[in-house]
Coordinates of C-alpha atoms and ligand atoms in Angstrom, one line a residue:
M1089 CA 0.0 0.0 0.0
K1090 CA 1.0 3.6 -0.5
L1091 CA 2.1 4.2 3.0
F1092 CA 4.9 1.8 2.6
A1093 CA 6.0 3.7 -0.5
A1094 CA 6.2 6.8 1.6
L1095 CA 8.3 5.0 4.2
L1096 CA 10.7 3.6 1.7
L1097 CA 11.0 7.0 0.1
A1098 CA 12.0 8.7 3.3
L1099 CA 14.9 6.3 3.7
S1100 CA 15.9 6.8 0.1
V1101 CA 16.3 10.6 0.4
T1102 CA 20.1 10.4 0.2
P1103 CA 21.7 13.5 -1.3
A1104 CA 25.0 13.0 -3.0
H1105 CA 28.3 13.9 -1.5
G1106 CA 30.8 16.1 -3.3
N1107 CA 34.6 16.2 -3.5
P1108 CA 36.7 16.0 -0.4
T1109 CA 36.9 19.3 1.5
A1110 CA 40.7 19.6 1.0
K1111 CA 40.4 20.2 -2.8
R1112 CA 37.7 22.8 -2.6
K1113 CA 38.1 26.5 -3.3
T1114 CA 37.3 28.1 0.0
C1115 CA 35.7 31.6 0.5
T1116 CA 35.8 32.8 4.1
I1117 CA 33.4 35.7 4.6
K1118 CA 34.8 38.7 6.6
A1119 CA 32.3 40.2 9.1
S1120 CA 32.3 44.0 9.2
G1121 CA 31.7 43.9 12.9
T1122 CA 29.2 46.7 12.9
N1123 CA 25.5 46.9 11.9
K1124 CA 26.3 50.2 10.2
T1125 CA 28.0 48.2 7.5
D1126 CA 25.8 45.7 5.6
D1127 CA 27.5 42.3 5.3
A1128 CA 25.2 41.2 2.5
P1129 CA 27.5 42.4 -0.3
A1130 CA 30.4 40.4 1.2
I1131 CA 28.2 37.4 1.5
L1132 CA 27.1 37.7 -2.2
T1133 CA 30.7 38.1 -3.3
A1134 CA 31.8 35.0 -1.5
F1135 CA 28.9 33.0 -3.0
K1136 CA 29.7 34.3 -6.5
E1137 CA 33.3 33.1 -6.2
C1138 CA 32.7 29.7 -4.6
R1139 CA 29.4 28.9 -6.1
K1140 CA 30.6 25.7 -7.9
H1141 CA 32.5 23.0 -6.1
G1142 CA 33.4 25.5 -3.4
K1143 CA 33.2 25.9 0.3
I1144 CA 31.8 29.0 2.1
I1145 CA 32.8 29.8 5.7
F1146 CA 30.9 32.0 8.0
E1147 CA 33.3 32.6 11.0
P1148 CA 32.2 32.5 14.6
K1149 CA 31.1 36.2 14.4
T1150 CA 28.0 38.2 13.8
Y1151 CA 27.1 39.1 10.2
Y1152 CA 24.8 42.0 9.8
V1153 CA 22.3 41.4 7.0
N1154 CA 20.8 44.7 6.1
S1155 CA 19.6 43.9 2.6
A1156 CA 17.9 41.1 0.7
L1157 CA 19.9 38.1 -0.5
N1158 CA 19.2 36.0 -3.5
I1159 CA 21.7 33.2 -3.8
S1160 CA 20.7 30.7 -6.6
G1161 CA 22.2 28.1 -8.8
L1162 CA 24.8 26.7 -6.4
E1163 CA 26.4 23.5 -7.5
D1164 CA 28.2 21.1 -5.1
V1165 CA 28.8 23.7 -2.3
E1166 CA 29.6 23.3 1.4
I1167 CA 28.4 26.1 3.6
D1168 CA 29.9 26.1 7.1
I1169 CA 28.1 28.4 9.5
Q1170 CA 29.9 28.9 12.8
G1171 CA 28.5 32.4 13.6
Q1172 CA 25.2 34.3 13.5
L1173 CA 23.5 36.1 10.7
L1174 CA 21.5 39.0 12.2
W1175 CA 18.9 40.7 10.1
S1176 CA 18.3 44.5 10.3
T1177 CA 15.1 46.0 11.6
D1178 CA 14.5 48.7 9.0
I1179 CA 10.9 47.6 8.5
L1180 CA 10.2 50.1 5.7
Y1181 CA 13.2 48.9 3.8
W1182 CA 12.1 45.3 4.0
L1183 CA 8.5 45.9 3.1
N1184 CA 9.7 47.4 -0.1
A1185 CA 12.8 45.2 -0.8
S1186 CA 11.9 41.7 0.3
L1187 CA 11.8 39.2 -2.6
P1188 CA 8.8 37.3 -3.9
V1189 CA 8.5 33.7 -2.7
G1190 CA 6.4 32.6 -5.7
Y1191 CA 3.2 31.6 -3.9
Q1192 CA 0.4 33.3 -1.9
N1193 CA 2.0 36.8 -2.5
Q1194 CA 4.5 35.9 0.2
S1195 CA 7.9 37.5 0.4
T1196 CA 11.3 36.7 1.9
A1197 CA 14.5 38.2 3.1
F1198 CA 16.8 35.4 1.7
I1199 CA 16.5 33.1 -1.2
L1200 CA 18.9 30.1 -1.3
G1201 CA 18.9 27.4 -4.0
G1202 CA 21.1 25.0 -5.8
N1203 CA 22.0 21.4 -6.3
N1204 CA 24.0 19.3 -3.9
V1205 CA 24.4 22.0 -1.2
R1206 CA 25.5 21.0 2.3
I1207 CA 24.8 23.5 5.0
D1208 CA 26.1 22.7 8.5
G1209 CA 25.7 25.0 11.5
H1210 CA 27.2 22.4 13.9
G1211 CA 24.5 23.3 16.4
V1212 CA 25.9 26.8 16.8
G1213 CA 25.2 28.5 13.5
T1214 CA 22.3 30.9 13.9
F1215 CA 19.9 32.8 11.7
N1216 CA 18.5 35.6 13.9
G1217 CA 15.6 37.5 12.3
N1218 CA 15.5 40.2 15.0
G1219 CA 11.7 39.5 14.9
D1220 CA 10.9 41.4 18.1
Y1221 CA 10.6 44.5 16.1
W1222 CA 8.3 42.8 13.6
Y1223 CA 6.1 41.3 16.3
E1224 CA 5.6 44.8 17.9
W1225 CA 5.0 46.4 14.5
I1226 CA 2.5 43.9 13.2
K1227 CA 0.3 44.2 16.2
K1228 CA -0.3 47.9 15.3
Q1229 CA -1.4 47.1 11.7
P1230 CA -5.0 46.8 10.5
N1231 CA -3.9 43.6 8.7
T1232 CA -2.1 41.4 11.2
S1233 CA -2.2 38.3 9.0
N1234 CA -0.1 37.9 5.9
Y1235 CA 1.1 41.5 5.5
P1236 CA 2.4 42.2 2.0
G1237 CA 6.2 42.4 2.1
R1238 CA 6.7 41.1 5.7
P1239 CA 9.5 38.6 4.9
H1240 CA 10.1 35.0 5.7
Q1241 CA 13.5 34.5 7.2
I1242 CA 14.7 32.2 4.4
T1243 CA 13.2 30.6 1.3
F1244 CA 14.8 27.5 -0.1
N1245 CA 13.9 27.8 -3.8
G1246 CA 15.1 25.1 -6.2
L1247 CA 17.2 23.3 -3.6
T1248 CA 17.8 19.7 -4.7
N1249 CA 19.9 16.8 -3.4
S1250 CA 20.9 18.9 -0.4
V1251 CA 21.3 18.7 3.4
V1252 CA 20.7 21.6 5.9
K1253 CA 21.6 20.7 9.4
G1254 CA 22.6 21.9 12.9
L1255 CA 21.1 25.4 12.5
N1256 CA 19.3 27.6 15.0
F1257 CA 16.6 30.0 13.8
L1258 CA 15.7 32.7 16.3
R1259 CA 12.9 35.2 16.1
S1260 CA 12.0 35.0 12.5
Q1261 CA 10.5 38.1 11.0
M1262 CA 7.5 36.0 9.8
W1263 CA 7.5 32.4 8.8
T1264 CA 10.9 30.8 9.5
M1265 CA 11.4 29.0 6.2
S1266 CA 9.5 28.4 3.1
I1267 CA 10.5 25.6 0.8
I1268 CA 9.5 25.8 -2.9
H1269 CA 10.5 23.9 -6.1
S1270 CA 12.8 21.8 -3.9
H1271 CA 13.3 18.1 -4.1
N1272 CA 15.2 15.2 -2.5
S1273 CA 16.6 17.2 0.4
V1274 CA 17.0 16.9 4.2
W1275 CA 16.7 19.3 7.1
E1276 CA 17.9 17.9 10.4
D1277 CA 18.9 18.9 13.9
I1278 CA 17.1 22.2 13.5
F1279 CA 16.1 24.4 16.5
V1280 CA 13.6 27.2 16.0
N1281 CA 12.6 29.7 18.8
N1282 CA 10.2 32.4 17.7
T1283 CA 9.1 33.4 21.2
G1284 CA 9.0 37.2 21.4
N1285 CA 11.0 38.9 24.1
R1286 CA 8.7 41.9 24.3
V1287 CA 5.3 40.8 22.8
S1288 CA 4.1 37.4 21.6
S1289 CA 5.0 36.5 18.0
S1290 CA 2.4 35.7 15.3
N1291 CA 2.5 34.0 11.9
T1292 CA 5.9 32.6 12.7
D1293 CA 5.5 29.1 11.2
G1294 CA 8.4 26.6 11.6
A1295 CA 8.5 25.5 7.9
D1296 CA 6.1 25.6 5.0
T1297 CA 6.5 23.5 1.9
F1298 CA 4.9 23.9 -1.6
F1299 CA 5.7 22.6 -5.1
S1300 CA 8.2 20.3 -3.5
S1301 CA 8.7 16.6 -3.1
D1302 CA 10.9 13.9 -1.4
L1303 CA 11.8 16.0 1.6
L1304 CA 12.9 14.7 5.0
F1305 CA 12.7 16.7 8.2
R1306 CA 14.3 15.1 11.3
N1307 CA 14.9 16.2 14.8
W1308 CA 13.3 19.6 14.8
T1309 CA 12.4 21.6 17.9
V1310 CA 10.1 24.5 17.3
Y1311 CA 8.8 27.1 19.8
N1312 CA 6.5 29.4 17.9
G1313 CA 3.2 31.1 17.4
D1314 CA 1.6 29.5 14.4
D1315 CA 1.9 26.3 12.4
S1316 CA 4.8 24.2 13.8
F1317 CA 5.1 22.6 10.3
S1318 CA 2.9 22.9 7.3
C1319 CA 2.6 21.2 4.0
K1320 CA 0.8 23.4 1.4
A1321 CA 0.1 23.2 -2.4
N1322 CA 1.8 20.3 -4.3
S1323 CA 3.7 18.9 -1.4
T1324 CA 4.5 15.2 -2.1
N1325 CA 6.5 12.6 -0.2
I1326 CA 7.2 14.6 2.9
T1327 CA 8.5 12.9 6.0
L1328 CA 8.9 14.4 9.4
L1329 CA 10.5 12.4 12.2
D1330 CA 11.6 12.7 15.9
S1331 CA 10.5 16.3 16.5
H1332 CA 9.3 18.5 19.4
F1333 CA 6.7 21.2 19.0
Y1334 CA 5.9 23.8 21.6
H1335 CA 3.0 26.4 21.8
G1336 CA 2.3 26.5 18.1
L1337 CA -0.6 25.0 16.2
G1338 CA 0.9 21.6 15.5
I1339 CA 1.4 19.9 12.1
A1340 CA -0.8 21.5 9.4
I1341 CA -1.9 20.4 6.0
G1342 CA -2.9 23.6 4.2
S1343 CA -4.4 25.9 4.1
I1344 CA -5.1 24.8 0.6
G1345 CA -7.8 25.4 -2.0
Q1346 CA -7.2 29.1 -1.9
Y1347 CA -6.8 29.6 -5.6
N1348 CA -10.1 29.6 -7.5
D1349 CA -10.2 26.6 -10.0
A1350 CA -6.6 25.7 -9.4
F1351 CA -6.0 22.0 -8.9
E1352 CA -3.5 21.4 -6.1
T1353 CA -2.6 18.3 -4.2
I1354 CA -0.9 17.1 -1.0
E1355 CA 0.2 13.5 -1.0
N1356 CA 2.2 10.9 1.0
I1357 CA 2.8 12.8 4.2
R1358 CA 4.3 10.9 7.1
A1359 CA 5.1 12.1 10.6
E1360 CA 6.5 9.8 13.3
N1361 CA 7.6 10.2 16.9
I1362 CA 6.4 13.7 17.4
Y1363 CA 5.9 15.4 20.8
F1364 CA 3.5 18.3 21.2
E1365 CA 3.4 20.6 24.3
D1366 CA 0.8 23.3 24.7
T1367 CA 0.0 23.2 20.9
L1368 CA -3.5 23.8 19.6
H1369 CA -3.6 20.6 17.6
A1370 CA -1.4 17.7 16.9
F1371 CA -2.5 17.3 13.3
Y1372 CA -4.9 19.5 11.4
V1373 CA -6.1 20.1 7.9
K1374 CA -7.6 23.3 6.6
T1375 CA -9.1 24.0 3.2
W1376 CA -10.8 27.1 1.8
T1377 CA -14.5 27.0 0.9
D1378 CA -15.8 26.9 -2.7
D1379 CA -16.8 30.6 -2.5
R1380 CA -14.0 32.9 -3.6
V1381 CA -13.9 36.1 -1.6
G1382 CA -10.9 38.4 -2.2
F1383 CA -7.5 37.2 -3.3
P1384 CA -4.4 35.6 -1.7
P1385 CA -2.6 36.0 0.6
N1386 CA -5.6 36.8 2.9
G1387 CA -8.5 36.1 0.7
G1388 CA -9.4 33.4 -1.9
G1389 CA -11.2 30.1 -2.1
G1390 CA -12.7 27.9 -4.8
G1391 CA -9.7 25.6 -5.2
L1392 CA -9.8 22.0 -6.4
G1393 CA -7.8 18.9 -5.7
Y1394 CA -7.1 16.6 -2.8
A1395 CA -5.0 15.8 0.2
E1396 CA -4.4 12.1 0.6
N1397 CA -2.3 9.3 2.2
M1398 CA -1.2 10.9 5.4
L1399 CA 0.2 8.8 8.2
M1400 CA 0.7 10.2 11.7
K1401 CA 2.4 7.7 14.0
N1402 CA 3.4 7.8 17.7
L1403 CA 2.2 11.3 18.6
T1404 CA 2.5 12.4 22.2
T1405 CA 0.7 15.4 23.6
K1406 CA 1.0 17.4 26.8
G1407 CA -1.6 20.1 27.6
M1408 CA -3.1 20.2 24.1
R1409 CA -5.3 23.3 23.7
G1410 CA -7.8 22.2 21.0
A1411 CA -9.0 19.2 19.1
A1412 CA -6.0 16.9 18.8
F1413 CA -6.9 16.0 15.2
S1414 CA -9.0 18.6 13.4
I1415 CA -10.2 19.1 9.8
S1416 CA -11.8 22.4 8.9
Q1417 CA -13.0 23.0 5.3
C1418 CA -14.1 26.5 6.2
T1419 CA -11.1 28.7 5.8
R1420 CA -12.4 32.1 4.7
F1421 CA -11.3 35.6 3.9
N1422 CA -10.2 37.1 7.1
G1423 CA -11.6 40.5 6.1
A1424 CA -15.1 38.9 5.7
P1425 CA -15.1 35.9 8.0
G1426 CA -18.8 35.2 7.7
V1427 CA -18.9 34.9 3.9
G1428 CA -18.6 31.4 2.5
N1429 CA -20.3 28.1 2.9
C1430 CA -18.4 25.7 5.1
T1431 CA -19.6 22.5 3.4
N1432 CA -19.2 23.3 -0.3
S1433 CA -15.5 22.8 -0.8
Q1434 CA -14.6 20.7 -3.9
F1435 CA -11.2 19.9 -2.3
Q1436 CA -11.2 16.4 -0.9
V1437 CA -9.4 15.2 2.2
R1438 CA -8.9 11.4 2.3
D1439 CA -6.9 8.4 3.5
I1440 CA -5.6 9.5 6.9
V1441 CA -4.1 7.1 9.5
I1442 CA -3.4 8.2 13.1
D1443 CA -1.6 5.3 14.6
G1444 CA -0.8 6.1 18.2
M1445 CA -1.8 9.3 19.9
K1446 CA -1.5 9.6 23.6
G1447 CA -1.1 12.1 26.3
T1448 CA -3.0 15.0 27.9
T1449 CA -5.3 17.6 26.6
K1450 CA -7.4 20.5 27.9
D1451 CA -9.9 20.2 25.1
R1452 CA -13.0 18.0 25.1
R1453 CA -12.4 16.8 21.5
V1454 CA -10.2 14.0 20.4
V1455 CA -11.2 14.7 16.8
S1456 CA -13.2 17.5 15.2
L1457 CA -13.7 16.7 11.5
Q1458 CA -15.7 19.3 9.7
C1459 CA -15.8 18.1 6.1
S1460 CA -17.3 19.1 2.8
A1461 CA -20.7 17.8 1.9
V1462 CA -19.7 18.0 -1.8
A1463 CA -16.5 16.0 -1.3
P1464 CA -16.7 14.2 2.1
C1465 CA -13.6 13.1 4.0
T1466 CA -13.1 9.4 3.4
D1467 CA -11.0 6.6 5.0
I1468 CA -10.0 8.0 8.3
K1469 CA -8.4 5.4 10.4
L1470 CA -7.5 5.8 14.1
S1471 CA -5.8 3.3 16.3
K1472 CA -4.0 3.4 19.7
V1473 CA -5.6 6.7 20.7
D1474 CA -5.4 7.4 24.4
L1475 CA -6.0 11.0 25.3
K1476 CA -6.8 12.1 28.8
Y1477 CA -7.7 15.2 30.7
T1478 CA -5.2 16.1 33.4
N1479 CA -7.5 14.5 35.9
G1480 CA -7.0 11.2 34.2
T1481 CA -10.4 10.9 32.6
V1482 CA -10.4 9.6 29.0
V1483 CA -11.6 12.2 26.5
P1484 CA -14.7 10.7 24.9
N1485 CA -15.6 13.1 22.1
Y1486 CA -15.2 12.3 18.4
L1487 CA -17.1 15.0 16.5
C1488 CA -17.7 14.9 12.8
G1489 CA -19.7 16.0 9.8
N1490 CA -19.5 14.5 6.3
V1491 CA -17.0 11.8 7.2
L1492 CA -17.3 8.4 5.5
G1493 CA -15.5 5.1 5.9
N1494 CA -14.3 5.5 9.5
Q1495 CA -12.0 2.7 10.6
G1496 CA -11.4 1.9 14.3
W1497 CA -13.7 4.6 15.7
N1498 CA -17.2 6.1 15.6
C1499 CA -18.4 9.6 15.5
T1500 CA -20.0 10.5 18.9
G1501 CA -21.7 13.8 17.8
P1502 CA -22.0 16.6 15.3
V1503 CA -19.1 18.9 14.7
C1504 CA -19.1 22.7 15.1
V1505 CA -19.5 24.2 11.6
G1506 CA -17.8 27.6 11.2
G1507 CA -14.5 29.1 10.3
S1508 CA -11.4 30.3 12.0
A1509 CA -7.8 30.8 10.8
T1510 CA -6.6 28.0 13.0
G1511 CA -8.9 25.2 12.0
G1512 CA -12.3 24.5 13.5
C1513 CA -14.6 26.9 15.4
Ligands
LIG1907 C1 6.7 10.0 -4.4 O1 7.2 8.7 -4.1 C2 6.7 7.7 -4.9 C3 7.1 6.4 -4.3 O2 8.4 6.3 -4.1 C4 7.2 7.9 -6.3 O3 6.7 6.9 -7.2 C5 6.7 9.2 -6.8 O4 7.3 9.5 -8.1 C6 7.1 10.3 -5.9 N1 6.5 11.6 -6.3 C7 7.1 12.7 -6.5 C8 6.4 13.8 -7.0 O5 8.3 12.8 -6.3
LIG1908 C1 22.1 48.8 14.9 O1 21.9 48.4 16.2 C2 21.3 49.4 17.0 C3 21.3 49.0 18.4 O2 20.8 47.7 18.6 C4 19.9 49.7 16.5 O3 19.3 50.8 17.2 C5 20.0 50.1 15.0 O4 18.7 50.3 14.5 C6 20.7 49.0 14.2 N1 20.9 49.5 12.8 C7 20.6 48.7 11.8 C8 20.9 49.2 10.5 O5 20.0 47.6 12.0
LIG1909 C1 12.1 50.0 -3.3 O1 13.0 49.0 -3.8 C2 13.5 49.3 -5.1 C3 14.4 48.1 -5.5 O2 14.0 46.9 -4.9 C4 14.3 50.6 -5.1 O3 14.7 50.8 -6.5 C5 13.4 51.7 -4.6 O4 14.2 52.9 -4.5 C6 12.8 51.4 -3.2 N1 11.9 52.4 -2.8 C7 11.9 52.9 -1.6 C8 10.9 53.9 -1.2 O5 12.7 52.5 -0.7
LIG1910 C1 17.1 35.2 -7.9 O1 18.2 35.0 -8.7 C2 17.9 34.1 -9.8 C3 19.2 33.8 -10.5 O2 19.8 35.0 -10.8 C4 16.8 34.7 -10.7 O3 16.5 33.8 -11.7 C5 15.6 34.9 -9.9 O4 14.6 35.5 -10.7 C6 15.9 35.8 -8.7 N1 14.7 35.8 -7.8 C7 14.1 36.9 -7.4 C8 12.9 36.8 -6.6 O5 14.6 38.0 -7.7
LIG1911 C1 0.8 41.5 -2.8 O1 2.0 42.1 -2.4 C2 2.2 43.4 -2.9 C3 3.6 43.9 -2.4 O2 4.4 42.9 -1.9 C4 1.1 44.4 -2.5 O3 1.4 45.6 -3.1 C5 -0.2 43.8 -2.9 O4 -1.2 44.6 -2.4 C6 -0.4 42.4 -2.4 N1 -1.6 41.8 -3.0 C7 -2.6 41.4 -2.2 C8 -3.8 40.9 -2.9 O5 -2.6 41.5 -1.0
LIG1912 C1 18.7 17.2 17.7 O1 18.9 18.6 17.5 C2 19.3 19.3 18.7 C3 19.3 20.7 18.3 O2 18.0 21.2 18.3 C4 20.7 18.8 19.0 O3 21.1 19.4 20.2 C5 20.7 17.3 19.3 O4 22.0 16.8 19.5 C6 20.1 16.6 18.1 N1 19.9 15.2 18.4 C7 20.5 14.2 17.7 C8 20.1 12.8 18.1 O5 21.3 14.4 16.8
LIG1913 C1 13.1 31.0 23.5 O1 13.2 32.4 23.5 C2 12.6 33.0 24.6 C3 12.7 34.5 24.4 O2 14.0 34.9 24.2 C4 13.4 32.6 25.9 O3 12.8 33.2 27.0 C5 13.3 31.1 26.0 O4 14.1 30.6 27.1 C6 13.8 30.4 24.8 N1 13.5 29.0 24.8 C7 14.5 28.1 24.6 C8 14.1 26.6 24.8 O5 15.6 28.4 24.3
LIG1914 C1 0.0 20.9 -8.8 O1 -0.2 19.5 -9.0 C2 -1.3 19.2 -9.8 C3 -1.5 17.7 -9.8 O2 -0.4 17.1 -10.1 C4 -1.0 19.7 -11.2 O3 -2.1 19.5 -12.0 C5 -0.8 21.2 -11.1 O4 -0.4 21.7 -12.4 C6 0.3 21.6 -10.2 N1 0.4 23.0 -10.0 C7 1.5 23.7 -10.3 C8 1.3 25.2 -10.2 O5 2.5 23.2 -10.6
LIG1915 C1 7.4 7.8 20.4 O1 7.8 9.2 20.4 C2 8.5 9.6 21.5 C3 8.8 11.1 21.4 O2 7.7 11.8 21.3 C4 9.8 8.8 21.7 O3 10.4 9.2 23.0 C5 9.4 7.3 21.8 O4 10.6 6.6 21.8 C6 8.7 6.9 20.5 N1 8.3 5.5 20.6 C7 8.7 4.7 19.7 C8 8.1 3.3 19.9 O5 9.4 4.9 18.8
LIG1916 C1 -23.7 24.9 1.5 O1 -23.3 24.0 0.4 C2 -23.9 22.7 0.5 C3 -23.2 21.9 -0.5 O2 -23.4 22.4 -1.8 C4 -25.4 22.8 0.4 O3 -26.0 21.5 0.5 C5 -25.9 23.7 1.4 O4 -27.3 23.9 1.2 C6 -25.2 25.1 1.4 N1 -25.7 25.9 2.5 C7 -26.1 27.1 2.4 C8 -26.5 27.8 3.7 O5 -26.1 27.7 1.3
LIG1917 C1 -12.2 15.4 34.5 O1 -12.2 16.6 33.7 C2 -13.2 16.6 32.7 C3 -13.0 17.9 31.9 O2 -12.9 19.0 32.7 C4 -14.6 16.6 33.4 O3 -15.6 16.6 32.4 C5 -14.7 15.3 34.2 O4 -15.9 15.2 34.8 C6 -13.5 15.2 35.2 N1 -13.5 13.9 35.8 C7 -13.4 13.7 37.1 C8 -13.4 12.3 37.6 O5 -13.3 14.7 37.8
LIG1918 C1 -18.8 1.6 16.1 O1 -20.1 1.3 16.1 C2 -20.5 0.0 15.6 C3 -22.0 0.0 15.5 O2 -22.6 0.4 16.7 C4 -19.9 -1.0 16.5 O3 -20.2 -2.3 16.0 C5 -18.4 -0.9 16.5 O4 -17.9 -1.8 17.5 C6 -18.0 0.5 16.9 N1 -16.6 0.7 16.8 C7 -15.8 1.2 17.7 C8 -14.3 1.3 17.4 O5 -16.3 1.7 18.7

């Protein structure tokens, strides 16, 4: 069956190794030592010189990144990050100069792409988005959601056969990383802390994937204020292992179905050995309704396609804040939250297995599955579920609407039908 294909695939994500380090052309980047001097030009120069079969070294220093970086087309490059990249906080500059990501009108401070790239932060290399300024600023805006020009910390675009490991990401300006048009690559031993020092952070996802396949994420720790991890349009063969998520929303599928009449899919997603503490969900799926209102990033709807073959194995929760497993097909324009029919989406969610989900929750719902009447959710299998309130009582509620082909469980009541940005009512 397909799930086995996904499992085999994860193990077969084996990026190539390049020539021995000794023979490589090496570019060591000098840090200016002051945030009055932008280190981005020196970084670009080094990458230009060592972009093929080279080695780039960031020394154990702080590099001040005051302008947008687009580093593309690397071939067989080692990137050694021993220091910190610290982004500037000139918000008006970044709103104007951040680069398009290529989806949802999102933008980014840093694009990195290439083939056979091996980035190693050795557990100390750090990308610091200086996000406290952004978290304070966004709270004062009328549009606190996807503000045009607010940058992701980094976007991997066109990264293939590569490994990113041992890096810390602190206080991302917005999402930590977006991954687009990338294939057969690994991100492991990654630590993300987007907890604000002055105000709480928002829209600081751990990672978002789209138009990408054959990706492996292993040993991630994420402290944040939105999706801990999210697979969006055309994410295929994605595996997430051995990770710890704190305070965020959990593993998200979507939102998807935001582009009217566009056909998008999410397929073969597997997560295993994941710990969730104080997250809203463990696993949740969110699709737009069939009524298009406004345009992306904050409006949309009317999308087609399906999300299928998703396996969540050995999930452990502590103090979950919402339904552990949630589906909401009622994502709507956040400027007109009441407009849009929650059960008319043509986007179908099917073939989900939750195999092992135990721990504690504060919410009365184990599952809350609000599916489309037009394209109901099918083949949802649950096994080894053991969720308890902190007083030890087993949580008894499995709420659903338009769910067909349950395996290993029964619905115990009707689900709440309504929209929110975080899945469910
Ligand atoms: C996903 O994995 C399957 C099984 O290994 C493979 O047949 C398929 O081509 C992969 N899909 C993509 C888009 O890489
Ligand atoms: C440099 O750092 C100082 C002190 O942290 C800060 O006030 C200033 O805005 C920074 N300048 C830039 C260009 O980031
Ligand atoms: C906006 O950025 C462009 C280049 O990206 C630049 O030419 C222009 O001067 C900038 N405008 C402002 C107001 O900063
Ligand atoms: C980044 O650089 C690549 C290669 O030069 C170019 O093709 C691409 O359009 C650039 N991306 C953006 C968003 O400017
Ligand atoms: C998309 O972003 C650009 C600037 O980045 C902004 O001018 C435009 O209004 C945004 N479009 C929508 C629909 O939000
Ligand atoms: C997992 O990643 C963390 C950094 O978040 C690192 O300290 C730890 O050594 C890694 N664990 C393994 C088994 O490599
Ligand atoms: C995350 O960052 C916050 C704010 O700086 C800090 O208080 C907290 O200790 C950090 N958490 C971890 C696990 O490093
Ligand atoms: C997304 O995947 C679907 C199904 O394979 C395909 O029809 C569609 O063209 C893809 N979208 C883009 C923008 O590549
Ligand atoms: C299940 O996941 C937890 C981490 O959340 C891990 O400690 C445990 O070893 C895993 N169990 C198995 C059987 O792999
Ligand atoms: C919502 O859409 C469903 C499916 O097309 C339909 O059965 C239902 O009547 C609609 N509800 C409203 C209030 O229009
Ligand atoms: C445990 O807590 C739940 C949720 O608050 C409550 O419904 C239940 O009655 C409690 N059970 C006991 C034995 O106190
Ligand atoms: C679901 O309900 C059916 C019919 O009442 C019953 O036969 C079955 O044992 C129930 N399944 C579970 C897992 O409770």
